[in-house]
XYZ file of N, CA and C in Angstrom:
669
model
N 98.304 21.409 105.707
C 97.463 22.357 106.434
C 98.254 23.638 106.681
N 97.591 24.751 106.420
C 98.254 26.029 106.582
C 98.459 26.351 108.058
N 99.578 26.962 108.346
C 99.870 27.315 109.737
C 99.043 28.509 110.175
N 98.930 28.674 111.507
C 98.220 29.825 112.063
C 98.887 31.138 111.615
N 100.218 31.079 111.537
C 100.940 32.283 111.142
C 100.555 32.694 109.723
N 100.365 31.708 108.852
C 100.009 32.014 107.472
C 98.603 32.596 107.376
N 97.677 32.069 108.218
C 96.288 32.518 108.164
C 96.099 33.906 108.765
N 97.038 34.356 109.608
C 96.892 35.653 110.262
C 97.217 36.773 109.286
N 96.247 37.664 109.043
C 96.452 38.764 108.099
C 97.338 39.826 108.714
N 98.249 40.322 107.917
C 99.108 41.408 108.351
C 98.945 42.584 107.401
N 98.839 43.781 107.960
C 98.642 44.978 107.151
C 99.845 45.893 107.298
N 100.409 46.243 106.180
C 101.537 47.170 106.213
C 101.038 48.565 106.553
N 101.806 49.295 107.316
C 101.392 50.666 107.646
C 101.343 51.527 106.400
N 100.314 52.365 106.323
C 100.146 53.258 105.182
C 100.542 54.676 105.587
N 101.341 55.279 104.802
C 101.771 56.649 105.079
C 101.085 57.568 104.070
N 100.148 58.355 104.567
C 99.374 59.218 103.682
C 100.069 60.556 103.443
N 100.843 61.038 104.417
C 101.487 62.336 104.289
C 102.731 62.243 103.429
N 102.824 63.147 102.499
C 104.021 63.186 101.669
C 105.189 63.715 102.494
N 106.370 63.107 102.357
C 107.518 63.602 103.107
C 107.943 64.963 102.587
N 108.405 65.786 103.488
C 108.855 67.111 103.080
C 108.443 68.179 104.076
N 108.497 69.410 103.649
C 108.215 70.542 104.522
C 106.717 70.679 104.799
N 106.399 71.131 106.007
C 105.017 71.323 106.407
C 104.798 72.791 106.761
N 103.753 73.391 106.214
C 103.423 74.792 106.484
C 102.159 74.891 107.314
N 102.133 75.832 108.240
C 100.932 76.146 108.998
C 100.325 77.431 108.465
N 98.986 77.482 108.420
C 98.287 78.642 107.864
C 97.167 79.074 108.803
N 97.053 80.380 108.994
C 95.949 80.928 109.791
C 95.632 82.325 109.297
N 94.499 82.854 109.756
C 94.061 84.179 109.323
C 93.769 85.069 110.512
N 93.632 86.351 110.231
C 93.209 87.322 111.236
C 92.303 88.334 110.549
N 91.190 88.633 111.201
C 90.332 89.694 110.671
C 89.106 89.260 109.919
N 88.562 88.088 110.223
C 87.311 87.700 109.558
C 86.121 88.465 110.118
N 86.149 88.758 111.409
C 84.985 89.346 112.047
C 84.845 90.852 112.006
N 85.906 91.629 111.854
C 85.803 93.094 111.911
C 84.914 93.694 110.822
N 84.501 94.917 111.055
C 83.663 95.644 110.104
C 84.491 96.420 109.097
N 85.794 96.469 109.300
C 86.647 97.278 108.426
C 88.008 96.620 108.241
N 88.678 97.009 107.160
C 90.022 96.536 106.895
C 90.054 95.198 106.182
N 91.210 94.847 105.635
C 91.347 93.578 104.911
C 91.372 92.384 105.856
N 91.179 91.204 105.316
C 91.424 89.974 106.059
C 92.838 89.529 105.707
N 93.602 89.138 106.707
C 95.020 88.832 106.540
C 95.258 87.352 106.832
N 96.102 86.725 106.051
C 96.485 85.328 106.279
C 97.999 85.220 106.274
N 98.506 84.241 106.999
C 99.946 83.992 107.035
C 100.203 82.503 106.877
N 101.338 82.177 106.275
C 101.801 80.803 106.151
C 103.226 80.741 106.668
N 103.527 79.716 107.464
C 104.843 79.607 108.096
C 105.355 78.177 107.991
N 106.608 78.038 107.595
C 107.314 76.755 107.672
C 108.393 76.914 108.729
N 108.219 76.235 109.853
C 109.176 76.346 110.951
C 110.420 75.506 110.690
N 111.483 75.861 111.376
C 112.741 75.122 111.318
C 112.860 74.301 112.598
N 112.795 72.985 112.481
C 112.860 72.124 113.661
C 114.167 72.304 114.432
N 115.188 72.764 113.762
C 116.488 72.945 114.417
C 116.564 74.254 115.187
N 115.578 75.119 114.993
C 115.565 76.409 115.683
C 114.189 76.631 116.317
N 113.887 75.885 117.381
C 112.563 75.992 118.014
C 112.317 77.385 118.587
N 111.033 77.742 118.672
C 110.627 79.044 119.200
C 109.747 78.803 120.418
N 110.275 78.950 121.638
C 109.470 78.734 122.840
C 108.335 79.752 122.940
N 107.198 79.301 123.450
C 106.096 80.220 123.712
C 105.075 80.346 122.614
N 105.220 79.623 121.504
C 104.233 79.703 120.429
C 102.883 79.199 120.930
N 101.845 79.972 120.638
C 100.492 79.630 121.086
C 99.500 80.382 120.219
N 98.235 80.057 120.389
C 97.171 80.785 119.705
C 97.339 82.272 120.000
N 97.380 83.086 118.964
C 97.630 84.524 119.147
C 96.611 85.182 120.063
N 95.397 84.644 120.101
C 94.348 85.246 120.935
C 94.632 85.084 122.423
N 95.481 84.130 122.786
C 95.793 83.902 124.205
C 97.024 84.684 124.658
N 97.647 85.411 123.739
C 98.869 86.143 124.058
C 98.591 87.637 124.197
N 99.430 88.312 124.952
C 99.332 89.762 125.044
C 99.941 90.379 123.781
N 99.656 91.652 123.556
C 100.217 92.340 122.392
C 101.741 92.329 122.447
N 102.306 92.506 123.634
C 103.758 92.509 123.780
C 104.341 91.140 123.454
N 103.688 90.069 123.917
C 104.149 88.710 123.616
C 104.073 88.430 122.125
N 103.002 88.870 121.486
C 102.862 88.658 120.038
C 103.966 89.371 119.274
N 104.254 90.595 119.661
C 105.300 91.355 118.968
C 106.664 90.668 119.122
N 106.945 90.173 120.323
C 108.225 89.501 120.566
C 108.326 88.214 119.746
N 107.259 87.433 119.751
C 107.263 86.181 119.001
C 107.272 86.447 117.497
N 106.621 87.501 117.083
C 106.605 87.879 115.671
C 108.030 88.023 115.138
N 108.871 88.724 115.895
C 110.247 88.935 115.460
C 111.042 87.624 115.478
N 110.776 86.770 116.463
C 111.477 85.484 116.528
C 111.074 84.568 115.375
N 109.805 84.597 115.020
C 109.338 83.771 113.904
C 110.015 84.203 112.606
N 110.071 85.499 112.365
C 110.712 86.003 111.154
C 112.192 85.642 111.119
N 112.819 85.603 112.299
C 114.256 85.338 112.367
C 114.580 83.844 112.286
N 113.701 82.972 112.801
C 114.046 81.563 112.945
C 113.328 80.610 111.997
N 112.193 81.001 111.461
C 111.457 80.106 110.563
C 112.208 79.928 109.249
N 111.983 78.793 108.619
C 112.600 78.569 107.308
C 112.083 79.581 106.292
N 110.783 79.831 106.318
C 110.223 80.886 105.478
C 108.821 81.237 105.967
N 108.406 82.455 105.655
C 107.102 82.969 106.068
C 106.505 83.768 104.911
N 105.201 83.872 104.916
C 104.516 84.672 103.910
C 103.244 85.238 104.526
N 103.010 86.530 104.296
C 101.787 87.183 104.766
C 101.076 87.772 103.556
N 99.783 87.530 103.458
C 99.000 88.038 102.328
C 97.648 88.513 102.850
N 96.899 89.139 101.983
C 95.597 89.631 102.419
C 94.613 89.665 101.261
N 93.350 89.799 101.616
C 92.293 90.061 100.647
C 91.673 91.395 101.033
N 91.465 92.237 100.058
C 91.049 93.613 100.304
C 89.588 93.714 100.714
N 89.218 94.896 101.163
C 87.815 95.170 101.500
C 86.938 94.956 100.264
N 87.415 95.393 99.109
C 86.650 95.223 97.873
C 86.433 93.743 97.561
N 87.450 92.927 97.796
C 87.308 91.489 97.550
C 86.375 90.850 98.567
N 86.414 91.318 99.791
C 85.489 90.808 100.816
C 84.051 91.095 100.407
N 83.800 92.322 99.938
C 82.436 92.705 99.550
C 81.996 92.014 98.257
N 82.941 91.672 97.412
C 82.610 91.022 96.141
C 82.351 89.529 96.307
N 83.221 88.855 97.048
C 83.164 87.399 97.117
C 82.524 86.856 98.396
N 82.395 87.628 99.433
C 81.981 87.334 100.809
C 83.216 87.031 101.657
N 83.076 87.127 102.950
C 84.232 87.060 103.847
C 84.877 85.674 103.846
N 84.084 84.614 103.713
C 84.668 83.272 103.700
C 85.561 83.084 102.479
N 85.045 83.418 101.303
C 85.825 83.231 100.083
C 87.044 84.158 100.052
N 86.900 85.356 100.603
C 88.041 86.272 100.668
C 89.113 85.728 101.604
N 88.689 85.088 102.687
C 89.642 84.476 103.611
C 90.400 83.343 102.933
N 89.683 82.507 102.198
C 90.332 81.425 101.460
C 91.316 81.983 100.423
N 90.955 83.095 99.807
C 91.828 83.731 98.820
C 93.119 84.227 99.475
N 92.975 84.866 100.648
C 94.153 85.352 101.372
C 95.046 84.190 101.790
N 94.453 83.092 102.244
C 95.231 81.918 102.631
C 95.989 81.336 101.444
N 95.306 81.237 100.306
C 95.976 80.695 99.115
C 97.151 81.583 98.711
N 96.960 82.887 98.765
C 98.037 83.821 98.430
C 99.216 83.673 99.389
N 98.908 83.449 100.672
C 99.979 83.292 101.654
C 100.808 82.048 101.346
N 100.135 80.942 101.039
C 100.853 79.696 100.721
C 101.672 79.873 99.441
N 101.074 80.485 98.438
C 101.771 80.673 97.166
C 102.953 81.637 97.308
N 102.935 82.461 98.339
C 104.008 83.410 98.554
C 105.211 82.852 99.299
N 105.110 81.617 99.767
C 106.240 81.003 100.477
C 107.430 80.801 99.534
N 108.603 81.091 100.026
C 109.827 80.921 99.233
C 110.090 79.441 98.948
N 109.729 78.575 99.899
C 109.885 77.135 99.751
C 108.511 76.498 99.590
N 108.405 75.506 98.736
C 107.111 74.864 98.520
C 106.916 73.739 99.524
N 105.849 73.792 100.335
C 105.617 72.731 101.317
C 105.048 71.477 100.662
N 105.292 70.332 101.301
C 104.692 69.078 100.853
C 103.269 68.951 101.390
N 103.014 69.627 102.530
C 101.689 69.590 103.128
C 101.412 70.909 103.834
N 100.143 71.289 103.835
C 99.711 72.523 104.485
C 98.646 72.184 105.524
N 98.845 72.677 106.746
C 97.862 72.508 107.820
C 97.185 73.858 108.050
N 95.864 73.871 107.949
C 95.107 75.115 108.011
C 94.216 75.114 109.243
N 94.223 76.213 109.966
C 93.348 76.328 111.137
C 91.891 76.397 110.694
N 91.023 75.663 111.391
C 89.599 75.723 111.093
C 89.077 74.457 110.449
N 87.934 74.594 109.759
C 87.309 73.428 109.126
C 87.097 73.605 107.623
N 87.736 74.601 107.047
C 87.653 74.838 105.605
C 89.055 74.942 105.019
N 89.180 74.557 103.762
C 90.471 74.599 103.090
C 90.404 75.490 101.861
N 91.418 76.313 101.651
C 91.519 77.045 100.376
C 91.907 76.093 99.257
N 91.731 76.531 98.037
C 92.145 75.734 96.889
C 93.659 75.827 96.742
N 94.339 74.680 96.890
C 95.796 74.640 96.841
C 96.251 73.525 95.918
N 97.504 73.619 95.455
C 98.048 72.570 94.599
C 98.939 71.610 95.378
N 98.787 71.609 96.718
C 99.532 70.676 97.560
C 98.563 69.998 98.525
N 99.018 68.915 99.133
C 98.222 68.214 100.127
C 97.912 69.147 101.288
N 96.663 69.167 101.754
C 96.273 70.082 102.822
C 95.289 69.416 103.762
N 95.292 69.885 105.003
C 94.392 69.351 106.023
C 93.901 70.489 106.903
N 92.599 70.524 107.169
C 92.013 71.515 108.070
C 92.007 70.947 109.481
N 92.431 71.743 110.445
C 92.512 71.302 111.836
C 91.770 72.297 112.712
N 90.671 71.857 113.298
C 89.906 72.712 114.199
C 90.740 73.036 115.437
N 90.791 74.291 115.791
C 91.612 74.790 116.893
C 93.094 74.478 116.675
N 93.474 74.455 115.411
C 94.865 74.170 115.074
C 95.828 75.208 115.592
N 95.347 76.457 115.778
C 96.238 77.502 116.282
C 96.713 77.232 117.707
N 96.017 76.350 118.413
C 96.440 75.979 119.759
C 97.117 74.612 119.797
N 97.063 73.868 118.684
C 97.555 72.492 118.674
C 98.800 72.278 117.819
N 98.982 73.114 116.815
C 100.087 72.934 115.864
C 100.958 74.189 115.898
N 102.235 74.009 116.189
C 103.132 75.151 116.358
C 103.212 76.020 115.107
N 103.258 75.401 113.948
C 103.354 76.182 112.715
C 102.106 77.038 112.502
N 100.942 76.508 112.884
C 99.707 77.291 112.765
C 99.708 78.404 113.812
N 100.199 78.105 115.016
C 100.322 79.147 116.041
C 101.178 80.294 115.517
N 102.295 79.943 114.899
C 103.190 80.964 114.354
C 102.479 81.787 113.282
N 101.711 81.116 112.430
C 100.977 81.823 111.383
C 99.932 82.753 111.978
N 99.268 82.301 113.042
C 98.253 83.139 113.676
C 98.870 84.404 114.266
N 100.080 84.280 114.799
C 100.776 85.434 115.375
C 101.177 86.422 114.282
N 101.750 85.916 113.187
C 102.136 86.806 112.098
C 100.931 87.543 111.519
N 99.836 86.814 111.303
C 98.645 87.435 110.722
C 98.058 88.484 111.660
N 97.994 88.164 112.943
C 97.421 89.087 113.923
C 98.264 90.350 114.055
N 99.567 90.207 114.187
C 100.440 91.378 114.330
C 100.378 92.246 113.078
N 100.411 91.608 111.915
C 100.362 92.367 110.668
C 99.069 93.165 110.570
N 97.950 92.526 110.909
C 96.671 93.235 110.790
C 96.533 94.338 111.834
N 97.013 94.088 113.038
C 96.963 95.125 114.069
C 97.755 96.356 113.645
N 98.884 96.142 112.986
C 99.684 97.263 112.497
C 98.936 98.017 111.402
N 98.242 97.294 110.528
C 97.436 97.948 109.507
C 96.350 98.820 110.142
N 95.753 98.320 111.209
C 94.691 99.077 111.880
C 95.239 100.344 112.534
N 96.455 100.276 113.029
C 97.061 101.490 113.587
C 97.310 102.523 112.487
N 97.639 102.049 111.292
C 97.800 102.958 110.154
C 96.452 103.572 109.766
N 95.389 102.761 109.778
C 94.057 103.284 109.470
C 93.638 104.324 110.494
N 94.064 104.119 111.736
C 93.711 105.052 112.801
C 94.333 106.422 112.552
N 95.527 106.450 111.982
C 96.173 107.726 111.662
C 95.411 108.454 110.562
N 94.829 107.695 109.651
C 94.081 108.276 108.538
C 92.677 108.704 108.956
N 92.039 107.877 109.787
C 90.674 108.155 110.252
C 90.604 108.013 111.771
N 91.161 108.955 112.518
C 91.255 108.817 113.984
C 89.912 108.788 114.707
N 88.865 109.326 114.092
C 87.581 109.402 114.787
C 86.872 108.057 114.904
N 87.377 107.017 114.227
C 86.751 105.694 114.368
C 87.373 104.854 115.482
N 88.592 105.157 115.878
C 89.231 104.382 116.947
C 89.779 103.036 116.513
N 90.239 102.915 115.261
C 90.728 101.641 114.748
C 91.882 101.059 115.569
N 92.720 101.905 116.114
C 93.881 101.413 116.874
C 93.442 100.637 118.107
N 92.275 100.988 118.642
C 91.791 100.317 119.843
C 91.000 99.056 119.548
N 89.957 99.174 118.741
C 89.073 98.013 118.515
C 89.461 97.173 117.304
N 90.447 97.632 116.519
C 90.960 96.876 115.361
C 89.879 96.566 114.327
N 88.862 97.419 114.287
C 87.820 97.247 113.290
C 86.632 96.418 113.737
N 86.707 95.807 114.899
C 85.590 94.991 115.388
C 84.400 95.878 115.766
N 83.226 95.278 115.819
C 81.994 96.020 116.058
C 81.737 96.319 117.523
N 82.646 97.005 118.151
C 82.462 97.401 119.548
C 81.422 98.519 119.626
N 80.980 98.816 120.831
C 80.024 99.898 121.024
C 80.586 101.224 120.517
N 81.854 101.471 120.833
C 82.491 102.717 120.404
C 82.548 102.808 118.876
N 82.828 101.679 118.226
C 82.904 101.679 116.766
C 81.523 101.898 116.143
N 80.518 101.243 116.693
C 79.163 101.421 116.176
C 78.674 102.852 116.387
N 79.032 103.444 117.517
C 78.670 104.842 117.771
C 79.351 105.768 116.769
N 80.627 105.461 116.446
C 81.355 106.273 115.471
C 80.725 106.148 114.079
N 80.275 104.948 113.731
C 79.579 104.759 112.457
C 78.286 105.570 112.413
N 77.592 105.593 113.528
C 76.349 106.349 113.611
C 76.610 107.845 113.456
N 77.699 108.298 114.029
C 78.002 109.729 114.045
C 78.672 110.198 112.751
N 79.622 109.422 112.251
C 80.432 109.869 111.113
C 80.110 109.157 109.799
N 79.274 108.128 109.853
C 79.074 107.328 108.663
C 80.253 106.395 108.441
N 80.270 105.708 107.312
C 81.330 104.738 107.010
C 82.393 105.381 106.123
N 83.609 104.821 106.182
C 84.702 105.303 105.339
C 85.030 104.241 104.287
N 86.014 104.535 103.452
C 86.347 103.631 102.349
C 86.901 102.293 102.823
N 87.351 102.221 104.082
C 87.931 100.982 104.603
C 86.895 100.081 105.268
N 85.651 100.529 105.324
C 84.600 99.705 105.921
C 84.048 98.707 104.904
N 83.624 97.554 105.415
C 83.097 96.477 104.576
C 81.608 96.675 104.352
N 81.248 97.066 103.134
C 79.853 97.380 102.815
C 78.930 96.174 102.950
N 79.460 94.963 102.833
C 78.638 93.755 102.896
C 78.288 93.358 104.330
N 78.840 94.056 105.320
C 78.519 93.776 106.714
C 77.375 94.687 107.153
N 76.391 94.119 107.849
C 75.124 94.804 108.115
C 75.276 96.195 108.754
N 76.060 96.374 109.822
C 76.159 97.712 110.421
C 76.740 98.745 109.458
N 77.647 98.317 108.597
C 78.248 99.228 107.622
C 77.251 99.532 106.516
N 76.523 98.528 106.059
C 75.499 98.739 105.031
C 74.467 99.749 105.523
N 74.096 99.632 106.794
C 73.134 100.574 107.366
C 73.716 101.988 107.398
N 74.992 102.098 107.706
C 75.641 103.407 107.741
C 75.682 104.032 106.354
N 76.006 103.249 105.331
C 76.018 103.759 103.963
C 74.609 104.168 103.522
N 73.622 103.422 103.962
C 72.240 103.765 103.616
C 71.845 105.101 104.243
N 72.246 105.319 105.486
C 71.963 106.615 106.137
C 72.668 107.744 105.399
N 73.911 107.501 104.987
C 74.658 108.514 104.265
C 73.982 108.853 102.936
N 73.457 107.831 102.257
C 72.783 108.058 100.978
C 71.518 108.890 101.177
N 70.757 108.585 102.224
C 69.539 109.338 102.518
C 69.879 110.795 102.823
N 70.951 111.007 103.591
C 71.366 112.374 103.918
C 71.777 113.138 102.670
N 72.496 112.464 101.744
C 72.900 113.115 100.507
C 71.693 113.503 99.665
N 70.708 112.612 99.607
C 69.485 112.915 98.861
C 68.787 114.119 99.468
N 68.751 114.163 100.809
C 68.095 115.275 101.492
C 68.809 116.594 101.203
N 70.146 116.551 101.145
C 70.922 117.768 100.882
C 70.666 118.263 99.461
N 70.664 117.318 98.501
C 70.426 117.685 97.107
C 69.011 118.208 96.905
N 68.048 117.562 97.560
C 66.653 117.956 97.402
C 66.383 119.327 97.976
N 67.027 119.629 99.094
C 66.838 120.913 99.729
C 65.651 120.899 100.670
N 65.535 121.866 101.571
C 64.464 121.878 102.570
C 63.078 122.004 101.980
N 62.938 122.712 100.832
C 61.600 122.873 100.256
C 61.059 121.552 99.743
N 61.932 120.779 99.060
C 61.503 119.475 98.539
C 61.153 118.517 99.630
N 61.966 118.549 100.753
C 61.724 117.634 101.847
C 60.383 117.886 102.499
N 60.026 119.147 102.644
C 58.776 119.504 103.312
C 57.572 119.403 102.425
N 57.784 119.207 101.133
C 56.664 119.175 100.198
C 55.814 117.947 100.381
């Protein structure tokens, strides 16, 4: 007769994650009406922890800038990439975001064994990957990526502000604030605006109508 010990099933633990380096990935700039969408990938160094890492949205600009420099100095490697306004309008904002994320991962100096991505969608990658909802608040590497992406994009917006100061990019960072929508109404859209976004499409349509009116002249309009 078989013993109780023999009849008791035992299951060996299964390890699904490949051993090796882990990268965190996040993006900044999906919602704005202008500018590229930016993604970052970060592989942290466990031997050089960075206190204060958190979701970039919960940090002040000064805290983000300070942590940004610490991440660059202490992480094993980092990569920041983006998808252009033209790519956003061609592929849609979701696919452009996935493209920026893939570029960020591919730009890492070291190849990770696994990639953790903030959110519920994954870019096409050649490594094991997992999407984590609210990962920017739960996973330090994703927090670090969110900070790099946010700081990088904010700096880009300050550069856009120097080129087109009447839109106020340095303040609203391209988001559809009242001031930004008023500027679109008054000045029309510029080359950095996303034509596939409704308020910008409306602005381009107004600009086209105005151009037609100018070409037609007052006599044609009144006819």
